[in-house]
Short mmCIF file of C-alpha atoms in Angstrom, two decimals:
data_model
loop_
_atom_site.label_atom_id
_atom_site.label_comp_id
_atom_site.label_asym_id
_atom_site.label_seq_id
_atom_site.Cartn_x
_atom_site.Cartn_y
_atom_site.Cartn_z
CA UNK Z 903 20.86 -93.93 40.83
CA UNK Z 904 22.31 -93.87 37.19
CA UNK Z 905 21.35 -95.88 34.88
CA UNK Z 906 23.65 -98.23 32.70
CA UNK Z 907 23.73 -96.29 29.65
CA UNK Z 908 25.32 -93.34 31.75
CA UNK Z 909 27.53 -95.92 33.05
CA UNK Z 910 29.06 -96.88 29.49
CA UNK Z 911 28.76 -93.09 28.83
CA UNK Z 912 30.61 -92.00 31.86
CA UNK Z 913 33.19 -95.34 30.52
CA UNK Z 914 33.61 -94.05 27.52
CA UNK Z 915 34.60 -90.35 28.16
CA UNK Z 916 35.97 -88.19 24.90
CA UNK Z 917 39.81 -87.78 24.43
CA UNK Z 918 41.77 -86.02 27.40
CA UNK Z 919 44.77 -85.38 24.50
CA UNK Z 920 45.93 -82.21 25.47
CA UNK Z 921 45.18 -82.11 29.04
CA UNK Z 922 47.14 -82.30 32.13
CA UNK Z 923 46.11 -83.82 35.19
CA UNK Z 924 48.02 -84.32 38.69
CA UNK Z 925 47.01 -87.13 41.04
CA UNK Z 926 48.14 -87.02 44.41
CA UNK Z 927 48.76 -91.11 46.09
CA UNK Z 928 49.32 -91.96 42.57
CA UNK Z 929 51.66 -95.00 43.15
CA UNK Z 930 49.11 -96.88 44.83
CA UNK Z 931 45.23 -97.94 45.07
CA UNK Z 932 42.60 -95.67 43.97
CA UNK Z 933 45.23 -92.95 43.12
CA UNK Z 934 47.07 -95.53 41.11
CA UNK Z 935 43.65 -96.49 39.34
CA UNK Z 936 42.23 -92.96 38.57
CA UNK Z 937 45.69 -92.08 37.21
CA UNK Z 938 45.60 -95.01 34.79
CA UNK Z 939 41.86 -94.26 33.75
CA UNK Z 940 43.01 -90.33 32.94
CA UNK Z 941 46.27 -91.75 30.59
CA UNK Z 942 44.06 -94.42 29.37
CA UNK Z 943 42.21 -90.84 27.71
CA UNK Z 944 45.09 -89.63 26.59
CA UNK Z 945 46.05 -87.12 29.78
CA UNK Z 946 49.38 -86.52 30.38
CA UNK Z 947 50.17 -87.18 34.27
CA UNK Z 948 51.98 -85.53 36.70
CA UNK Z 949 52.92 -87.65 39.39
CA UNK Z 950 54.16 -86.09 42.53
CA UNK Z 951 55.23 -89.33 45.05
CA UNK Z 952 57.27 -89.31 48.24
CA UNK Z 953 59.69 -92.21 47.16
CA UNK Z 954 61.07 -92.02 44.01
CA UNK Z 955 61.69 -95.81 43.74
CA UNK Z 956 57.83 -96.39 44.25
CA UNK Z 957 57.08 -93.50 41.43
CA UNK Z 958 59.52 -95.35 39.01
CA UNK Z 959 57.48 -98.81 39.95
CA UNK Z 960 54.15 -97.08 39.45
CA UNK Z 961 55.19 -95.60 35.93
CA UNK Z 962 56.20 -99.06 35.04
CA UNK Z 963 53.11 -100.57 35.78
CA UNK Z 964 50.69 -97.45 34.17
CA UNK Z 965 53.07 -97.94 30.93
CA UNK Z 966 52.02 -101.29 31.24
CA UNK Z 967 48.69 -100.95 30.99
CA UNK Z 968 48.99 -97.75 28.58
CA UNK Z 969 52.23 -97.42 26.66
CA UNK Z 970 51.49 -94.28 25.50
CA UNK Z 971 51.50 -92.94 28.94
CA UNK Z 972 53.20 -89.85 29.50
CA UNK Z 973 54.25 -89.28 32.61
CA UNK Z 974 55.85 -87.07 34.66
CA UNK Z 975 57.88 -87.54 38.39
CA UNK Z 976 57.81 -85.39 41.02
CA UNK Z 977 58.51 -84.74 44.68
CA UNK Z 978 56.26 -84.60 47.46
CA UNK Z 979 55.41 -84.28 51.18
CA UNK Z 980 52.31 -83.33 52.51
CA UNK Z 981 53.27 -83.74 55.55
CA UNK Z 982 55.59 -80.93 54.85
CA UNK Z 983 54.34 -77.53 53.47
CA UNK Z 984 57.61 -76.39 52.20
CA UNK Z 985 57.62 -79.80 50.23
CA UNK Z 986 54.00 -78.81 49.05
CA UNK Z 987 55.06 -74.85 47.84
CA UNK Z 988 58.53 -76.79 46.55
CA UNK Z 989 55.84 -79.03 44.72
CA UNK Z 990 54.24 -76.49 43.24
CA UNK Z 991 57.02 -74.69 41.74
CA UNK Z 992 58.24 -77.84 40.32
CA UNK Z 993 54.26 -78.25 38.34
CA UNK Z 994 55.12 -74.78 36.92
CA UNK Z 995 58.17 -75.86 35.12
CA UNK Z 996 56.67 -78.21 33.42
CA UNK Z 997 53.09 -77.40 32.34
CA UNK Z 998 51.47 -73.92 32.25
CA UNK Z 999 48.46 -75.05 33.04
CA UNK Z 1000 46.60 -77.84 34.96
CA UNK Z 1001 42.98 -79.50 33.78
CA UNK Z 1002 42.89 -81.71 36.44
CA UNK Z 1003 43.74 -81.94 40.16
CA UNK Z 1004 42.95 -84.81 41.93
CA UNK Z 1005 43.61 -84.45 45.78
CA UNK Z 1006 43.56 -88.25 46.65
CA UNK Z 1007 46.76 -89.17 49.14
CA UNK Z 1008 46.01 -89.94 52.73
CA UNK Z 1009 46.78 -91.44 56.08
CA UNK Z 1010 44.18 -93.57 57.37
CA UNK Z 1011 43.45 -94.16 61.50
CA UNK Z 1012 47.47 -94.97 62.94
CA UNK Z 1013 46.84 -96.56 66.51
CA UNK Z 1014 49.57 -93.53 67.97
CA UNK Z 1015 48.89 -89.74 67.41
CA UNK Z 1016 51.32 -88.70 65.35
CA UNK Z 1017 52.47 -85.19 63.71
CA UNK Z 1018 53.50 -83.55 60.39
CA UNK Z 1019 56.60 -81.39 60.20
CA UNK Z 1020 54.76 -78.63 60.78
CA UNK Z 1021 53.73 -79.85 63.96
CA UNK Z 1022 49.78 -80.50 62.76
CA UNK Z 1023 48.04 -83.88 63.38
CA UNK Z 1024 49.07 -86.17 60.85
CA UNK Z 1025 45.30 -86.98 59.39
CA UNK Z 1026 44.57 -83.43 59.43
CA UNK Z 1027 47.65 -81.89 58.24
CA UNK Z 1028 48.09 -84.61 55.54
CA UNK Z 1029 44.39 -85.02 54.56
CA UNK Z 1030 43.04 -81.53 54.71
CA UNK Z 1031 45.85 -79.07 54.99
CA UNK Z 1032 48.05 -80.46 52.92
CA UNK Z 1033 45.29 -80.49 50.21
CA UNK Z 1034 44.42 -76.91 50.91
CA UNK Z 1035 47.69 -75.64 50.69
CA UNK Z 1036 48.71 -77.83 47.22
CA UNK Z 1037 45.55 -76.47 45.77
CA UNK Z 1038 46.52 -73.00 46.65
CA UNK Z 1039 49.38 -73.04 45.10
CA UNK Z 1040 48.30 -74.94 41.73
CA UNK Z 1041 45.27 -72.03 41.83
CA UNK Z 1042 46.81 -70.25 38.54
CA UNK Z 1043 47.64 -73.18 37.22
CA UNK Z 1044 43.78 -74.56 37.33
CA UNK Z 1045 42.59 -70.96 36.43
CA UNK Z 1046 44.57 -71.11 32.72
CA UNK Z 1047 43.28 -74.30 31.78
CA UNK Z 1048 40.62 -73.81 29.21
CA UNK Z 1049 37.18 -74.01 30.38
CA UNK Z 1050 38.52 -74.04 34.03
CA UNK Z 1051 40.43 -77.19 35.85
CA UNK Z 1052 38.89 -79.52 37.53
CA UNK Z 1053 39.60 -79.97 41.33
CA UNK Z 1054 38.51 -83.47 42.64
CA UNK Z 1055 38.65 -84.10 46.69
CA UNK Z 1056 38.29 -87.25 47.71
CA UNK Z 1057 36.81 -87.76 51.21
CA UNK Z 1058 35.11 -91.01 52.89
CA UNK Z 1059 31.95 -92.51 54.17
CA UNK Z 1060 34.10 -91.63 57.15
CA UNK Z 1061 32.78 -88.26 56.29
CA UNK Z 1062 29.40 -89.14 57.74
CA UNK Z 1063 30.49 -89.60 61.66
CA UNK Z 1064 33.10 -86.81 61.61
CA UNK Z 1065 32.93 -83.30 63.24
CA UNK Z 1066 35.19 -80.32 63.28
CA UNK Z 1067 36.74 -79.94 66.50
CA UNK Z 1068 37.24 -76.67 66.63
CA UNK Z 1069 38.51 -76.64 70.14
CA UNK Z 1070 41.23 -79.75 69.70
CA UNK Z 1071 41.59 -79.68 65.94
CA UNK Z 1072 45.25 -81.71 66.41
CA UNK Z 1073 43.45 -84.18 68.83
CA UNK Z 1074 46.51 -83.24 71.50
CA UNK Z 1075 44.26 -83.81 74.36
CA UNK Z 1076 42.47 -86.50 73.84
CA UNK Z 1077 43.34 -88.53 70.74
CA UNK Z 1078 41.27 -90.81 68.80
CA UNK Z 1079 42.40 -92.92 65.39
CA UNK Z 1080 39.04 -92.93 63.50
CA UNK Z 1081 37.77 -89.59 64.84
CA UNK Z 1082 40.49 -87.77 63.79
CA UNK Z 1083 40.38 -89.24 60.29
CA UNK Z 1084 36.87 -89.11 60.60
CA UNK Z 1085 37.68 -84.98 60.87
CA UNK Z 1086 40.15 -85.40 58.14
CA UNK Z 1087 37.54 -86.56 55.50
CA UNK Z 1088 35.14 -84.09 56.27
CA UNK Z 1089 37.49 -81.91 56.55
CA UNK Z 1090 38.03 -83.29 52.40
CA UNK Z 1091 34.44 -82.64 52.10
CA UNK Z 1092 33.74 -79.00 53.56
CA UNK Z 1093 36.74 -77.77 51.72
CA UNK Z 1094 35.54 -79.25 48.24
CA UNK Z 1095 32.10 -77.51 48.85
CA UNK Z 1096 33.27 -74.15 50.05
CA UNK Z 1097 36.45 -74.20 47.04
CA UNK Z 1098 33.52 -74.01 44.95
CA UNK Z 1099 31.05 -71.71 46.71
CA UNK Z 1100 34.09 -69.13 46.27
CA UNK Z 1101 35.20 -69.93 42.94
CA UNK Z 1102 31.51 -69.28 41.91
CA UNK Z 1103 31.18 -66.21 43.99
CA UNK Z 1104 34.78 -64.93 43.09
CA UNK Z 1105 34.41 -65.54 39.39
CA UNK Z 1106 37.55 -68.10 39.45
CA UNK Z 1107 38.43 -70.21 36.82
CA UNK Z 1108 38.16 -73.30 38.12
CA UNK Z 1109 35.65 -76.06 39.25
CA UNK Z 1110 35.70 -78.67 42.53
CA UNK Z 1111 33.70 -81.51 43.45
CA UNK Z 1112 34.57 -83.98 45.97
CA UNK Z 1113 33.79 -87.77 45.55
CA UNK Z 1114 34.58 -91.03 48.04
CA UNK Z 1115 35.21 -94.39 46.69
CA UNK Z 1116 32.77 -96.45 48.69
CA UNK Z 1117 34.49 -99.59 50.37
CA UNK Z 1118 37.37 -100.05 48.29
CA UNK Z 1119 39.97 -102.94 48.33
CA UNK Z 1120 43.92 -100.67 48.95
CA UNK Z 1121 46.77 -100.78 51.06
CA UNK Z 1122 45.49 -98.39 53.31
CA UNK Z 1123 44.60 -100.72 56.11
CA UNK Z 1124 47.72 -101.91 56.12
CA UNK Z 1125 49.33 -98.39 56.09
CA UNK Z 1126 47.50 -97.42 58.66
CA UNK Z 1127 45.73 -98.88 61.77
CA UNK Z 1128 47.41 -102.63 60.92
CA UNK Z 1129 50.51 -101.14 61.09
CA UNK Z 1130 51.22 -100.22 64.59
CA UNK Z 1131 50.18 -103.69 65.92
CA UNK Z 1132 52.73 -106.94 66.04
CA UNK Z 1133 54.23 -108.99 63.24
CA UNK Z 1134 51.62 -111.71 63.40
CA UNK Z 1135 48.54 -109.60 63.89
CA UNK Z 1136 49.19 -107.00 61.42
CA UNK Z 1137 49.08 -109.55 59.04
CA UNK Z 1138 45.84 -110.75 60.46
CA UNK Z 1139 44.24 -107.51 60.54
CA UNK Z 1140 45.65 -106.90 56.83
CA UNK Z 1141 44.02 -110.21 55.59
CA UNK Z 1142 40.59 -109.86 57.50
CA UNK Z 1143 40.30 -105.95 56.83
CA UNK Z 1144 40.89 -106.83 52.82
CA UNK Z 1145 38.70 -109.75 52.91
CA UNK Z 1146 36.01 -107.72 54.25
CA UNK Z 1147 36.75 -104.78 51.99
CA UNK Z 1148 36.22 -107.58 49.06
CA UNK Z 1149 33.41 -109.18 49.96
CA UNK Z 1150 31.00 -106.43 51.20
CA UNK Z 1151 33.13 -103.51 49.09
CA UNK Z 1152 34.72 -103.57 45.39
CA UNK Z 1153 37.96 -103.24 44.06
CA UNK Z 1154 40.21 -100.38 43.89
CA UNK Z 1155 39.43 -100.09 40.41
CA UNK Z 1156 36.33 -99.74 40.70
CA UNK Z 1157 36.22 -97.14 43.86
CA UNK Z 1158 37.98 -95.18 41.28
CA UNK Z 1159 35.01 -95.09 39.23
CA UNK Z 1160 33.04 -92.20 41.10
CA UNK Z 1161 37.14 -90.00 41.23
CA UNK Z 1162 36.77 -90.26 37.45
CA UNK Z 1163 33.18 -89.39 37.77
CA UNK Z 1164 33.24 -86.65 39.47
CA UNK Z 1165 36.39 -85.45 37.04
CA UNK Z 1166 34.92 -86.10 33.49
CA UNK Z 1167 31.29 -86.56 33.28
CA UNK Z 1168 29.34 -84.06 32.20
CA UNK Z 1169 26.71 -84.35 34.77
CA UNK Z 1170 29.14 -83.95 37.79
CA UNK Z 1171 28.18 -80.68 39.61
CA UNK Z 1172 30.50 -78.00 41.26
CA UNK Z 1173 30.44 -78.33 44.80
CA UNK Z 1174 28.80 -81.85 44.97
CA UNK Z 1175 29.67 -85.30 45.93
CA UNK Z 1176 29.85 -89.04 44.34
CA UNK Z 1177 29.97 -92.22 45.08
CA UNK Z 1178 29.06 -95.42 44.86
CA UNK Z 1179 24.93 -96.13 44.28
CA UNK Z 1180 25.05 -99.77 46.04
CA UNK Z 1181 23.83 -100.09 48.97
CA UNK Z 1182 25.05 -97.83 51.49
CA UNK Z 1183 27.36 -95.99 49.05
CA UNK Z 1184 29.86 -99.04 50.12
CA UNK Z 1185 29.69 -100.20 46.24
CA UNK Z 1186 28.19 -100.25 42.57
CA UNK Z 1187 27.79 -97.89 39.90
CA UNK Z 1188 29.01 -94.21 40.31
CA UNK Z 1189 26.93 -90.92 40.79
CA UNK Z 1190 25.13 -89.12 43.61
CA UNK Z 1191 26.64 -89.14 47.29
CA UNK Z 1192 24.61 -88.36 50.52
CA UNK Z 1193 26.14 -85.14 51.76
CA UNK Z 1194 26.50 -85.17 55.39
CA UNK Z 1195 24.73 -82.89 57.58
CA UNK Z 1196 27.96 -81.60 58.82
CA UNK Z 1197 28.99 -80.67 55.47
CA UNK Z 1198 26.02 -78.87 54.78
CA UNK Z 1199 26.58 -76.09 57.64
CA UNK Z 1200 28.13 -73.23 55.66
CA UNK Z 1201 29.29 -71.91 58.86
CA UNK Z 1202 31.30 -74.66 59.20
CA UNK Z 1203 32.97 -74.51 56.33
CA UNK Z 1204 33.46 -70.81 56.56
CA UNK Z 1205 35.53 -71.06 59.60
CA UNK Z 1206 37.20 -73.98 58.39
CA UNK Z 1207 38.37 -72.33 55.18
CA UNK Z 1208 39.53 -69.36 57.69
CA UNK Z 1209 41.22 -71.55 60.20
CA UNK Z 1210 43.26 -73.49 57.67
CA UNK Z 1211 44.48 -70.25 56.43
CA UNK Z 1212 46.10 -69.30 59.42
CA UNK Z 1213 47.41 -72.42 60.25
CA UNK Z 1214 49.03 -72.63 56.65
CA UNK Z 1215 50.03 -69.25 56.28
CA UNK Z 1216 48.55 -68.87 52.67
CA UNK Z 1217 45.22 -66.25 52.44
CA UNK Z 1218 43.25 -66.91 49.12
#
């Protein structure tokens, strides 16, 4: 556990003038939060969003909080792959280089399987794939930034009861809300840890760690397994799930902490994981996450890594 003068430390981090970073989910929540603490240091953001009208909201209210925000639009789908590459190619217009990716966007748990247009589960292909294939693309990007940039995945204490199925990896047969996102944020997890076992081994330029925000007050109960029910109880469920998420959890601003952490502190590790220090990683100060046994299995991750590259198309 850190202490509090690493806290304030961590707080405090040096100027990001200069530096570019892209947040994916940046309109809302923790994305929302971790792209206000990264203009807050002087970052210029990129800001890829599926609705425009939500983007132009969400650069209202980081101006307001930092009018010296600069901040850049763009489109994106990750349920879509061609929206991903089209993403991509938009990045490289306007920076030639990238300091900081922060793979954050995600569906949580909806009560009816559901797919991507590309025909993958939506968890997975939204979570995990659609990560892996924006991070692809954005790999020369990361590799010019100075020092090397910075790739943050954020998974879940989800992470901790999920397994690879290998053998039903879109959940067609038998499909369950939680277990699949379950697979999705380990999924998160194994990637960040085996993105970094190659960038050391391959001599990349770049860096990734993967963090999870603990028990975090954001929309995404109500975005995902609220959503599906009736009028009345999807309210209900909204209410309880965020007064649960408040009481025995923290804020979004504060599950943002251990994003940033993992990001800009100088103690953050390649190919480890942060959290939350409270009590059961739910809450509290950021810094050292339990890594899952699952996530530890290198064999895992190898055929993961392998598996996502056929089903994407794109070979590192």
């Amino acid at each position: 556990m850190i202490g509090k003068h690493e806290w304030a430390v961590t707080a405090r981090q040096p100027s990001l003038q200069g530096k570019v970073a892209l947040v994916t989910g940046g309109n809302s929540g923790l994305g929302f939060e971790v792209a206000c603490g990264l203009a807050m240091r002087g970052a210029r953001l990129l800001l890829p969003v599926r609705s425009s009208a939500r983007g132009l909201v969400a650069v209202e209210n980081i101006k307001t909080r930092c009018p010296n925000a600069i901040i850049d639009l763009l489109t994106l789908d990750l349920t879509s792959l061609e929206s991903v590459a089209a993403c991509a190619a938009s990045v490289a217009h306007h920076t030639t280089r990238l300091d900081f990716l922060i793979n954050n966007a995600g569906v949580m748990a909806p009560a009816r399987r559901q797919e991507t247009k590309d025909g993958f589960e939506l968890q997975f292909g939204t979570n995990h794939l659609g990560h892996f294939a924006l991070t692809y693309y954005l790999r020369g990007l990361l590799e010019a930034a100075s020092g090397g940039g910075v790739v943050v995945t954020v998974a879940s204490l989800a992470a901790c009861k999920g397994s690879i199925q290998f053998d039903d990896l879109q959940f067609r047969h038998r499909y369950s809300p939680f277990g699949a996102y379950q697979q999705s944020k380990l999924a998160n997890l194994l990637f960040a840890r085996e993105l970094a076992r190659r960038a050391g081994e391959g001599g990349w330029n770049l860096h990734s760690r993967a963090a999870h925000p603990g028990w975090s007050s954001t929309s995404i109960i109500a975005n995902g397994p609220a959503s599906a029910l009736p009028g009345p109880l999807s309210k209900i469920e909204q209410v309880l799930g965020t007064a649960v998420l408040r009481i025995m959890g923290q804020s979004a601003a504060r599950g943002a902490e251990p994003l940033l952490y993992a990001a800009l502190s100088p103690a953050a590790r390649d190919g480890d994981y942060y959290g939350p220090q409270g009590r059961e990683e739910r809450r509290g100060q950021p810094g050292p996450a339990h890594v899952p046994p699952a996530a530890l299995k290198d064999s895992t991750a190898e055929r993961l890594w392998d598996v996502s590259e056929r089903l994407t198309g794109l070979g590192w």
